[in-house]
Coordinates of C-alpha atoms and ligand atoms in Angstrom, one line a residue:
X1451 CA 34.6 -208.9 82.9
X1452 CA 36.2 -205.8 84.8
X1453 CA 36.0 -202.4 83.1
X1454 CA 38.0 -200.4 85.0
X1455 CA 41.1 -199.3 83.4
X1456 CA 45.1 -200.3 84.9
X1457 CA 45.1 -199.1 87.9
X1458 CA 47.4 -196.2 87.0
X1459 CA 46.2 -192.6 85.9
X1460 CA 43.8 -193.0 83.2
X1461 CA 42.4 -190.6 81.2
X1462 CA 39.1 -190.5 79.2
X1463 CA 39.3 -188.3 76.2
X1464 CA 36.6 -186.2 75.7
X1465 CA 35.5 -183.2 73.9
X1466 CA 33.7 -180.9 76.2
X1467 CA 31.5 -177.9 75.0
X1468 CA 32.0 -175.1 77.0
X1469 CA 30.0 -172.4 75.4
X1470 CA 29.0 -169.8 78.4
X1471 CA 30.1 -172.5 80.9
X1472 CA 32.3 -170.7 83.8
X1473 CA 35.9 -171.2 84.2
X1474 CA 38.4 -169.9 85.9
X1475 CA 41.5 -169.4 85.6
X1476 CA 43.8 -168.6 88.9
X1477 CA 47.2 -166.5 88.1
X1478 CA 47.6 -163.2 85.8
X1479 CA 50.7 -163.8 84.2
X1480 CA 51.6 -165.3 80.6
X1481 CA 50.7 -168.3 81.4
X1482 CA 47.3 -167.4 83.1
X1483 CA 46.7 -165.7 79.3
X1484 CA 47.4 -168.6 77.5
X1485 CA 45.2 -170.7 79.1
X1486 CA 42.5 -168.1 79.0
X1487 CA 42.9 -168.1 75.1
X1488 CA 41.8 -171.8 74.8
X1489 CA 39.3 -171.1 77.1
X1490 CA 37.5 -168.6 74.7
X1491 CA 38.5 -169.9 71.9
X1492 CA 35.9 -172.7 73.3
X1493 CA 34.0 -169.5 74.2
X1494 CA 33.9 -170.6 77.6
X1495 CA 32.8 -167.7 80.1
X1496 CA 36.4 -167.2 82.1
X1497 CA 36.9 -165.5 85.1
X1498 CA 40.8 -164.7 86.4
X1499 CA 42.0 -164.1 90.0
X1500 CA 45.0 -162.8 90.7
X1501 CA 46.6 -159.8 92.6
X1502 CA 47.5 -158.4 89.5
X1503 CA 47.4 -159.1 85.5
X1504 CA 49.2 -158.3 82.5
X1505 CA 48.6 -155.6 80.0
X1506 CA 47.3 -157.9 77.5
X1507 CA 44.8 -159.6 80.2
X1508 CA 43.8 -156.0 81.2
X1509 CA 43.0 -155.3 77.6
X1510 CA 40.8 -158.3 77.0
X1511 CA 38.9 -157.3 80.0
X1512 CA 38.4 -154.1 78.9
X1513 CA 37.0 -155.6 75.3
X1514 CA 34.4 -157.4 78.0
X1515 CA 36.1 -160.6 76.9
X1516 CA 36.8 -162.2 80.1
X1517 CA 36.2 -161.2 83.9
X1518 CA 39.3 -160.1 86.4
X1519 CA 39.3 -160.3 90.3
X1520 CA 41.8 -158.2 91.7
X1521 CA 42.7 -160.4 94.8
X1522 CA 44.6 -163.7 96.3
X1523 CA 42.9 -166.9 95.3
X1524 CA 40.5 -168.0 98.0
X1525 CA 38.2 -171.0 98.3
X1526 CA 34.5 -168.6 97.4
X1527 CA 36.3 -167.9 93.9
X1528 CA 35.5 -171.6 93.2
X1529 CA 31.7 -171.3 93.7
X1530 CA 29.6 -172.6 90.3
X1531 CA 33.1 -173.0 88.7
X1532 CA 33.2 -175.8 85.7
X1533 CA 36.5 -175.8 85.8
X1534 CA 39.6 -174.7 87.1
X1535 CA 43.4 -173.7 86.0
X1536 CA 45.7 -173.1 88.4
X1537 CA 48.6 -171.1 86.7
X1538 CA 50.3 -168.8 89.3
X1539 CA 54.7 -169.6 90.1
X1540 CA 53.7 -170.1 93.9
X1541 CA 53.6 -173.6 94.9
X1542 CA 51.3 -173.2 98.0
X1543 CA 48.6 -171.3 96.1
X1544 CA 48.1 -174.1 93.5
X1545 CA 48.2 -176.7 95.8
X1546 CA 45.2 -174.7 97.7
X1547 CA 43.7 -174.7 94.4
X1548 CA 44.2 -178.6 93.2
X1549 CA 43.2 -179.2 97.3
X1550 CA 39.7 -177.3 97.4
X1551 CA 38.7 -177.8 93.5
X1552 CA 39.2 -181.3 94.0
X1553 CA 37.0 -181.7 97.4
X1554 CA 34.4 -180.2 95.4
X1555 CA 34.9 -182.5 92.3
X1556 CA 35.4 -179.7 89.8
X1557 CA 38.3 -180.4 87.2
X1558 CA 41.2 -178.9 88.2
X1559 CA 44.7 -178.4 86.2
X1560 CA 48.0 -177.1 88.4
X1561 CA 50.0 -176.3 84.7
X1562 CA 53.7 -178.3 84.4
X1563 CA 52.7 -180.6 87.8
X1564 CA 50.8 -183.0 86.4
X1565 CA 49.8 -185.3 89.8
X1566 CA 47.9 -182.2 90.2
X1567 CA 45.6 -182.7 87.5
X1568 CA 42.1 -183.9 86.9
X1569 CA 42.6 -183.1 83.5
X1570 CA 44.9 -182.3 80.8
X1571 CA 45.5 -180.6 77.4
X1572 CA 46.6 -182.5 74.5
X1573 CA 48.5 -181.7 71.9
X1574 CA 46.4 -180.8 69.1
X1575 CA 45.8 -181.1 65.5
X1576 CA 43.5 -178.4 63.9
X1577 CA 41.6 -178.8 60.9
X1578 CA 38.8 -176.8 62.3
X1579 CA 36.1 -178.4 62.4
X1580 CA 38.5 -181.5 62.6
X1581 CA 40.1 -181.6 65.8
X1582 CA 43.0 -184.5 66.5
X1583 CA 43.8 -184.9 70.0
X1584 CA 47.0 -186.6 71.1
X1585 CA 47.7 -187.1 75.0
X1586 CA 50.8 -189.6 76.4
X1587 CA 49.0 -188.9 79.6
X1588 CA 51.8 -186.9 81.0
X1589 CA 54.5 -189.3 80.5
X1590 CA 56.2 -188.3 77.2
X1591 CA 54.6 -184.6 76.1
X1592 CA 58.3 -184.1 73.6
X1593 CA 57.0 -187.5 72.1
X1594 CA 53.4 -186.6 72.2
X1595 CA 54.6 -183.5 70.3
X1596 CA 56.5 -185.1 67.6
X1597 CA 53.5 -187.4 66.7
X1598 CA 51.7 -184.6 66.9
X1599 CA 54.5 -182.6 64.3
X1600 CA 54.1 -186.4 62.0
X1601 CA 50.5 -186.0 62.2
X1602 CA 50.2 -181.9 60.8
X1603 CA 52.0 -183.0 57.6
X1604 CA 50.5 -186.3 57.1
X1605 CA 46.5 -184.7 57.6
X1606 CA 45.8 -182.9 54.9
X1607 CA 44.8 -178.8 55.1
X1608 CA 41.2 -179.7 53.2
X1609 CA 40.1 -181.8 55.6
X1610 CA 38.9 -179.0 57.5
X1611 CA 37.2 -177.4 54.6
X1612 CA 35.8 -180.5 53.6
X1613 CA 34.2 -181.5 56.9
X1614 CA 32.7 -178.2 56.5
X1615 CA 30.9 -178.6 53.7
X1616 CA 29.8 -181.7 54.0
X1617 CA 28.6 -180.6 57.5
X1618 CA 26.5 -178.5 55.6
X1619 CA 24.5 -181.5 53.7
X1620 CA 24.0 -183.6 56.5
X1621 CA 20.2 -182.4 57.1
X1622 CA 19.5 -182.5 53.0
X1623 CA 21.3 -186.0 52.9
X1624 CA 19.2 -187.2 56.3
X1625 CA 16.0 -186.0 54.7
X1626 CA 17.1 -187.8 51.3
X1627 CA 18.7 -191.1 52.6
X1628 CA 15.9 -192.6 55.3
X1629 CA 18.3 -195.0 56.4
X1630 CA 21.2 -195.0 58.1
X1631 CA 23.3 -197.6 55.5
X1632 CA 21.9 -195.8 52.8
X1633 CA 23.6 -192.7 53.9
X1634 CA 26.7 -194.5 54.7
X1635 CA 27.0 -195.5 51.2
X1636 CA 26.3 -191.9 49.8
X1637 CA 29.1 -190.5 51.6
X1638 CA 31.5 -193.4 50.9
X1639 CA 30.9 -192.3 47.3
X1640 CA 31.1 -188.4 48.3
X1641 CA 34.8 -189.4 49.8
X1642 CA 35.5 -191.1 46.8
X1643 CA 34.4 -188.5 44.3
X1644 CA 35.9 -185.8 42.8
X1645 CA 34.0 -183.6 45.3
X1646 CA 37.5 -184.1 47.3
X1647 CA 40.0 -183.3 44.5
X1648 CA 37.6 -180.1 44.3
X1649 CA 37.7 -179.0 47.9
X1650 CA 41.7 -180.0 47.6
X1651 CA 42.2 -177.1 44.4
X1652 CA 40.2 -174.9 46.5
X1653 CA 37.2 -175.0 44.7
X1654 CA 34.2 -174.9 47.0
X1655 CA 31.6 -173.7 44.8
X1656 CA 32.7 -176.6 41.9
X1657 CA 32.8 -179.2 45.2
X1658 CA 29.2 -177.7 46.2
X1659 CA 27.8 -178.2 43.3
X1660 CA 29.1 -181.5 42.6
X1661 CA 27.3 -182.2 46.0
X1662 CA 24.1 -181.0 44.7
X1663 CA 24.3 -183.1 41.9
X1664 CA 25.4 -186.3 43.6
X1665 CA 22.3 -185.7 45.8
X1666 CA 19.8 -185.3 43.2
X1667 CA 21.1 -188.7 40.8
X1668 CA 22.3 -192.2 41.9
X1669 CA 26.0 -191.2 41.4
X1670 CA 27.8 -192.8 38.7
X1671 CA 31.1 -194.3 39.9
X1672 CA 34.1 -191.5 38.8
X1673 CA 37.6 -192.5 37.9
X1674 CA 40.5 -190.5 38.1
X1675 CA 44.5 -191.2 37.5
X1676 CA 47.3 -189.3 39.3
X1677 CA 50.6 -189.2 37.9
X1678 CA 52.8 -189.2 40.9
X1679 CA 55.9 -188.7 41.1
X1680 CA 58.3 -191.1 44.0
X1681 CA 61.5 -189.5 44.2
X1682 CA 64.4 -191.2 43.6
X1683 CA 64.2 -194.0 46.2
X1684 CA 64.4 -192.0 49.9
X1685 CA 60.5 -192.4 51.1
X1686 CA 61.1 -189.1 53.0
X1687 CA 62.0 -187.4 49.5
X1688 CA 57.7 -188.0 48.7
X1689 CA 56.2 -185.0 48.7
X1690 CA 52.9 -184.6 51.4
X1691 CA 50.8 -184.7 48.1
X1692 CA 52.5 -188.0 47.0
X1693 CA 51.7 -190.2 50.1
X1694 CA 48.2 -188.9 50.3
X1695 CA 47.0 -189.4 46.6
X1696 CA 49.0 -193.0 47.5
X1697 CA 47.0 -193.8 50.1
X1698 CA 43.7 -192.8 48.2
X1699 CA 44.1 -194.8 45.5
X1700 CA 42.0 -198.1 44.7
X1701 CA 45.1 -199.0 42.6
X1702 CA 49.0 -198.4 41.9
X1703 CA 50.3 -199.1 38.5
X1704 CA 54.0 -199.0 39.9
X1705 CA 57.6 -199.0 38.1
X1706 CA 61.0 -201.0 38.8
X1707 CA 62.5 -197.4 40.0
X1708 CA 59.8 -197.1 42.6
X1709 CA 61.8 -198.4 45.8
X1710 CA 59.6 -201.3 47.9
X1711 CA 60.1 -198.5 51.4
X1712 CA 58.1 -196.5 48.9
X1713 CA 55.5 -199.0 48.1
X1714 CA 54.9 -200.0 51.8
X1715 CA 53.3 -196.5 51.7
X1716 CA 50.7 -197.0 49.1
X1717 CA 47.2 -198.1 50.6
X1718 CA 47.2 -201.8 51.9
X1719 CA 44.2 -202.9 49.9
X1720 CA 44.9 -201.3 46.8
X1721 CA 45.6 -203.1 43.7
X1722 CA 49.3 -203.1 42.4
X1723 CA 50.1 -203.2 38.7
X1724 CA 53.7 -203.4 37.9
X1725 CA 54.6 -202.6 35.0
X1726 CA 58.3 -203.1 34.7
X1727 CA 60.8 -200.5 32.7
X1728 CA 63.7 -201.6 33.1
X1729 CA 66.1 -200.7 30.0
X1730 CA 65.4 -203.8 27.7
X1731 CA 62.8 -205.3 30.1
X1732 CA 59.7 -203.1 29.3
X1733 CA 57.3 -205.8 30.9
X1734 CA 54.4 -204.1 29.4
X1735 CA 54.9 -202.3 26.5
X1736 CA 53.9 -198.1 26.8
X1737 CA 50.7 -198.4 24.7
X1738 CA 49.4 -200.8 26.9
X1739 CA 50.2 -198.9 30.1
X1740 CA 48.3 -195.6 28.5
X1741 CA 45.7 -197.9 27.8
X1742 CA 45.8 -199.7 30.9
X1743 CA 45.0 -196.5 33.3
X1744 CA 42.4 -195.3 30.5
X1745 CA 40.4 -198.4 31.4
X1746 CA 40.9 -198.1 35.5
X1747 CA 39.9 -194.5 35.3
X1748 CA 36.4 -195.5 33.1
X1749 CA 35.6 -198.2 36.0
X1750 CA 35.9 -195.9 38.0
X1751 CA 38.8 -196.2 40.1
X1752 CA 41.0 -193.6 41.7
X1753 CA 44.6 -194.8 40.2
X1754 CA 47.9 -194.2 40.8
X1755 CA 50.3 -194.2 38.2
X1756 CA 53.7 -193.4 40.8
X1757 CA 57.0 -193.3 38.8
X1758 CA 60.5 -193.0 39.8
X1759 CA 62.2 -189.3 40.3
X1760 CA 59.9 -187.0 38.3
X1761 CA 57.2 -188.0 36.3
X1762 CA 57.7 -185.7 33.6
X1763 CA 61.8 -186.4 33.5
X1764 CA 62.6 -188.8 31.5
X1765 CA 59.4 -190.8 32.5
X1766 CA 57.3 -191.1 30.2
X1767 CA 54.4 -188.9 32.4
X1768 CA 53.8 -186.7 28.9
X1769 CA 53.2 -189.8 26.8
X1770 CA 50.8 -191.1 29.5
X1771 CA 48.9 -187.8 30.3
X1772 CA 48.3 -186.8 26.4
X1773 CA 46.3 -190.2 26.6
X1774 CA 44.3 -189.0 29.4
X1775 CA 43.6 -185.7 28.2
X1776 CA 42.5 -187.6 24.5
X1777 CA 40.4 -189.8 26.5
X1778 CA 38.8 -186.9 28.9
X1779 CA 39.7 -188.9 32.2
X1780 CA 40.4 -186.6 34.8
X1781 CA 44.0 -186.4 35.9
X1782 CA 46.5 -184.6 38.3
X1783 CA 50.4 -184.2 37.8
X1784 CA 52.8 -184.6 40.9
X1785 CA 56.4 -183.6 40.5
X1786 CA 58.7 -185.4 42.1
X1787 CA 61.9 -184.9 43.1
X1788 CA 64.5 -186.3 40.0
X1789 CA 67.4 -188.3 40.4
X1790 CA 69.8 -185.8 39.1
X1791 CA 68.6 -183.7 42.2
X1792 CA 68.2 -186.5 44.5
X1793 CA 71.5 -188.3 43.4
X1794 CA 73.6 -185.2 43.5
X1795 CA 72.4 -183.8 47.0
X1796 CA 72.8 -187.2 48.8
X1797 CA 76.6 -187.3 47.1
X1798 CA 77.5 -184.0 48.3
X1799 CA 77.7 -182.9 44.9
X1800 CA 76.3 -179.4 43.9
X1801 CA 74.7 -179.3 40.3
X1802 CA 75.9 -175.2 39.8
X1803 CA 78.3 -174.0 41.8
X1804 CA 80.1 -170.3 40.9
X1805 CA 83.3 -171.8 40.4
X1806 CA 82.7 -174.3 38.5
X1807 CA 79.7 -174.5 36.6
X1808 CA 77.2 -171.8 35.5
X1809 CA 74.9 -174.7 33.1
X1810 CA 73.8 -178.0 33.8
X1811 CA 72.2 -179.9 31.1
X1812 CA 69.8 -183.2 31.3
X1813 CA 70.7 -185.9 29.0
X1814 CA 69.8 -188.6 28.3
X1815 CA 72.1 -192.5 27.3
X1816 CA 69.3 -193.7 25.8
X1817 CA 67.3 -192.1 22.7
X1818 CA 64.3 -193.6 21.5
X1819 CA 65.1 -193.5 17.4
X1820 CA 68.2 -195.9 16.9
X1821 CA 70.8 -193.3 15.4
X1822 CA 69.5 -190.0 16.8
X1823 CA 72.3 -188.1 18.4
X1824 CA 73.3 -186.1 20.9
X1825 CA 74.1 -182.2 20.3
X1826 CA 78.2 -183.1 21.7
X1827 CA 79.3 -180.5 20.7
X1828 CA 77.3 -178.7 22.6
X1829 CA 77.6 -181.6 25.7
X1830 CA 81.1 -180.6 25.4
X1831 CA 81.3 -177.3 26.4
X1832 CA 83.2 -176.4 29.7
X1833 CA 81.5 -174.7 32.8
X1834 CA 78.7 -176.6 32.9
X1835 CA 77.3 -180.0 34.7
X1836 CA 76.1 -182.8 32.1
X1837 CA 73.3 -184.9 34.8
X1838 CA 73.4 -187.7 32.5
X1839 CA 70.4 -190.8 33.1
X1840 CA 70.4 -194.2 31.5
X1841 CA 73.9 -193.7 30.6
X1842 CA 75.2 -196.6 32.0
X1843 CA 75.1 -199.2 29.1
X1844 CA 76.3 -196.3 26.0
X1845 CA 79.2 -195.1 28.6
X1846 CA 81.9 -195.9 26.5
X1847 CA 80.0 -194.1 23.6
X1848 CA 79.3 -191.4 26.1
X1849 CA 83.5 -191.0 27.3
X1850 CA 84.5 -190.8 23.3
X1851 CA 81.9 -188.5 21.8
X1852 CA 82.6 -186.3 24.6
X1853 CA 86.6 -185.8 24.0
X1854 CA 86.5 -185.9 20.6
X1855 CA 84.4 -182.7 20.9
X1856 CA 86.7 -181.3 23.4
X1857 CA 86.4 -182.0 26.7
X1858 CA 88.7 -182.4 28.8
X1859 CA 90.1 -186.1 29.9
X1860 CA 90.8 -185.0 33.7
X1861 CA 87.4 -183.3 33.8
X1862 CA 85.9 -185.2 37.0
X1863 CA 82.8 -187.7 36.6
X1864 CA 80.8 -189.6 39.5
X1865 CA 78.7 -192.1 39.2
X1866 CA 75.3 -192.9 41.6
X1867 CA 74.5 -195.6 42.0
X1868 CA 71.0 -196.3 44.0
X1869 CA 71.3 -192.8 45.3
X1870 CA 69.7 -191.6 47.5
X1871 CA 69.0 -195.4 49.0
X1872 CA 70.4 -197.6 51.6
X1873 CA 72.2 -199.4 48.9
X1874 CA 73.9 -196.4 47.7
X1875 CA 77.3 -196.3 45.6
X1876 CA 79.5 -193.3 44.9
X1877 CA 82.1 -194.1 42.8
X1878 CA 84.7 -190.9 41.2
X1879 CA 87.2 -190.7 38.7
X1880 CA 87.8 -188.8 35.4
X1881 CA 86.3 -188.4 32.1
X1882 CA 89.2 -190.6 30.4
X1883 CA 88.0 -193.5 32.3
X1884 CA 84.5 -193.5 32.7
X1885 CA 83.7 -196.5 30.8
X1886 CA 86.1 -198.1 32.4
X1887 CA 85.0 -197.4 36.5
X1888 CA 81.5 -198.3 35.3
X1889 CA 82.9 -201.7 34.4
X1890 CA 85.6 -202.1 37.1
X1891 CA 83.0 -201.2 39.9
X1892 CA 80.3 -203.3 38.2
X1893 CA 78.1 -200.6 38.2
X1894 CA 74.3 -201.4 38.1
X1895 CA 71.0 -200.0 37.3
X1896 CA 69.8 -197.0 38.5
X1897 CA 73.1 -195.3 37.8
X1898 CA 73.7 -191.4 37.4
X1899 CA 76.6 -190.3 35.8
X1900 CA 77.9 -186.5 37.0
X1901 CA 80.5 -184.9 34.5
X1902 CA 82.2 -181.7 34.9
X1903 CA 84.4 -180.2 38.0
X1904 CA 81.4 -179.9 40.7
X1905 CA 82.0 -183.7 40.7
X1906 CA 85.1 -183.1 42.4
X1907 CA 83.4 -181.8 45.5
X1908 CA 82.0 -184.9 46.3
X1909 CA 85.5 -185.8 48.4
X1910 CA 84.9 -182.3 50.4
X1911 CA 80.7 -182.6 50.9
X1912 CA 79.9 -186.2 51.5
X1913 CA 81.2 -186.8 54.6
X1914 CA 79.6 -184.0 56.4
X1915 CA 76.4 -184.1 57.8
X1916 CA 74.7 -186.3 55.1
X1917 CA 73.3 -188.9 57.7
X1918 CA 72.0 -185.8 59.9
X1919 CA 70.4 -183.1 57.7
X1920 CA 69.0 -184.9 55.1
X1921 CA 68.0 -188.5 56.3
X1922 CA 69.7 -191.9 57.8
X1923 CA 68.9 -193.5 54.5
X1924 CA 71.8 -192.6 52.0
X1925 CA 75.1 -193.9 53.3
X1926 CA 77.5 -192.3 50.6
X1927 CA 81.0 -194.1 49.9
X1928 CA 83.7 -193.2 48.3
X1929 CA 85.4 -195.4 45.1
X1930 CA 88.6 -194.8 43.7
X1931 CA 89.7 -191.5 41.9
Ligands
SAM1235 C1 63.7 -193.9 33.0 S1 64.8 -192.7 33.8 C2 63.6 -192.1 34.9 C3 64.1 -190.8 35.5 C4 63.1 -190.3 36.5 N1 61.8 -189.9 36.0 C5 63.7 -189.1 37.3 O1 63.1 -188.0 37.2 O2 64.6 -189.3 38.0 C6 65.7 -193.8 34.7 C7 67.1 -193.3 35.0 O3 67.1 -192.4 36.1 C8 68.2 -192.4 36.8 N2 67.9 -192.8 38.2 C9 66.6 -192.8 38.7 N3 66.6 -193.1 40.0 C10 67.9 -193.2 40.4 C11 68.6 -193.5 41.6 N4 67.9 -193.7 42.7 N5 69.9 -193.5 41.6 C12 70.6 -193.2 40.5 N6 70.0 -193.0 39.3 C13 68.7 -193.0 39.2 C14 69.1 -193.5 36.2 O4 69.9 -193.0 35.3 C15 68.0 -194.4 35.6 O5 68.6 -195.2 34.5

């Protein structure tokens, strides 16, 4: 079997301790200072050479920080050297340096030529003491720094925090746990616990003591349920806190709303539980969904109950969560974004706007007593938006209550359909015939309806800039006014 790597540059990625070690770095400009900041950051012992530096290198000298030759590079500067950056804007100097670094096999880095390197820096990822290092060995560094920009918000700020603290066990846990799989199995339950949720809300002492505990007893298994809420259907409308309690949990108890992009986030061994809700089709009725994530969370498991839009819109989230709280499992709340938002910004439609609309109201099509009304008159009023969900099916009911109160028949209306999907539908008219676009355009569920004049505005928004500033995955259309 051969070892060696393709026989094109290769690089091994290491993590080198440099405490003390000498460097040095060859130039005294701005670039020369910030390669001497990673260097003692690493609190490497750096020496510069170069005919002249900058005030800010001349103050960390002074501070005793780092060491300054005043003088052209030359071949002695190199003597017990670890390592070597060559950052000066003359060609012929750093290829002296590269040249005589490398006939002495100390690393050497000629900054922006990299055939002149032994070795490079990656892009980085700090969650001190968590380092992530990403390197396209020189061939791509915008990509490298894009995966790099994917990576910041997908690695979560505790992680840093937490690799702290539990860096501060290890000893105590080695002395407690002789073996190796025994203390593999502890920390599997650590990462599991609560200990994580604590470090996450900031609370180290809570977290430490938790630790403490979970040292002393065989830890019992701790469940936990997060409300989540998914947005209205765009994955990139999740919130960072979404996809990572997602991709925690041991299972999803998931909704119709939730789009399948959405679900291809959750974690690939979890558990999914769907649970239906759609208007007539509640596949499992509410009391058995309460009861359903009371009886994950007391076996333990870390579950996700991920709704569509906002969990506490129209969703049901208060119903579930005073369940919870009765049953003390330990819950946390996620907002998401909610259709109305969603819908409207992906139509080019703006909720307020000072022209047109001061108010905007929530309502809902669909009321849980049979016979319990609307306030219309109050629906009716004029400078305001009515965001109206599950409105589809009482439309008709919708259009009349609405004009006999008073508003007016030309006021404009869209509908959303699927917004903020790949699927989605924009259809506009007028209130007069609202029932009647729902029907003509066969209109399906999830529809929003929009009435009032900011609806108007879609014709002027949509088409600019929707498929660059917000995301690919809308693709807005126009129906018939
Ligand atoms: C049971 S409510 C849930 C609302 C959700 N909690 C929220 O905050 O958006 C379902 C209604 O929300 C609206 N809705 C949700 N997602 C939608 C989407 N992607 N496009 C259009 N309407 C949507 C529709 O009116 C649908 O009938």
């Amino acid at each position: 079997m051969c070892f060696r790597g393709e026989n094109k540059v290769q690089y091994l990625p290491i993590f080198t301790k440099l405490d003390d070690k000498p460097v040095l770095v060859v130039g005294g400009g701005d670039v020369a200072l910030r390669k001497c900041r990673a260097f003692l950051k690493a609190r490497a012992n750096v020496t510069l050479v170069a005919p002249e530096f900058c005030d800010e290198l001349l103050a960390l000298a002074e501070q005793n920080e780092v060491n300054l030759i005043t003088d052209t590079f030359k071949e002695q500067h190199l003597d017990q050297q670890m390592l070597v950056i060559a950052a000066t804007d003359i060609e012929s100097v750093n290829k002296d340096v590269f040249e005589l670094a490398n006939a002495r096999n100390i690393f050497v880095n000629v900054v922006d030529d990299q055939p002149k390197c032994s070795f490079i820096f990656p892009s980085i990822v700090d969650r001190d003491p968590i380092t992530i290092a990403i390197s396209s060995a020189g061939t791509a560094p915008v990509l490298a720094r894009r995966l790099r920009e994917k990576l910041e918000t997908l690695i979560p700020q505790h992680i840093g925090p937490l690799a702290t603290l539990v860096g501060s066990f290890r000893d105590k846990v080695k002395q407690r746990f002789k073996h190796f799989a025994d203390r593999r199995q502890f920390w599997e339950g650590v990462f599991d616990s609560s200990v994580v949720s604590k470090v996450q809300a900031g609370n180290t002492d809570a977290a430490t003591a938790q630790l403490e505990q979970l040292l002393d007893a065989k830890p019992e298994p701790e469940g936990e349920v997060y409300v989540v809420g998914a947005g209205p259907g765009d994955p990139e409308l999740l919130t960072l806190k979404a996809l990572q309690l997602m991709q925690q949990a041991d299972v999803v108890v998931y909704d119709y709303l939730v789009s399948d992009e959405i679900m291809d986030l959750v974690r690939r061994d979890a558990d999914l539980v769907c649970v239906g809700k759609r208007l007539g089709d509640h596949s499992v009725a509410q009391e058995d969904t309460n009861q359903m994530l009371v009886d994950f969370a007391k076996q333990g498991k870390k579950v996700c109950r991920i709704k569509g839009g906002d969990p506490f819109i129209y969703g049901r989230g208060g119903e579930e969560v005073q369940v919870l709280a009765a049953n003390k499992v330990r819950y946390q709340i996620v907002p998401g974004i909610t259709a109305a938002a969603g819908c409207s910004a992906y139509a080019g439609i703006p909720l307020t706007h000072r022209d047109h609309a001061q108010a905007i109201q929530f309502v809902t099509g669909h009321c849980k007593k049979d016979g319990q009304e609307l306030d219309w008159q109050s629906l009716a009023k004029p400078n305001q938006t009515l965001a109206i969900y599950m409105g589809v099916i009482k439309s008709p009911h919708i259009q009349a209550q609405l004009l006999k109160h008073g508003r007016g028949a030309d006021t404009p209306v869209a509908i959303i359909e699927n917004g903020t999907r790949k699927e989605q539908r924009v259809v506009t008219g007028q209130l007069g015939e609202l029932a009647d676009l729902i029907s003509r355009h066969s209109i399906i569920s999830p529809a929003l309806l929009i009435i009032g004049e900011v609806a108007s505005l879609h014709h002027q928004l949509a088409w600019f800039g929707q498929t660059e500033q917000t995301s690919s995955f809308a693709q807005p259309i126009t129906g018939v006014a």
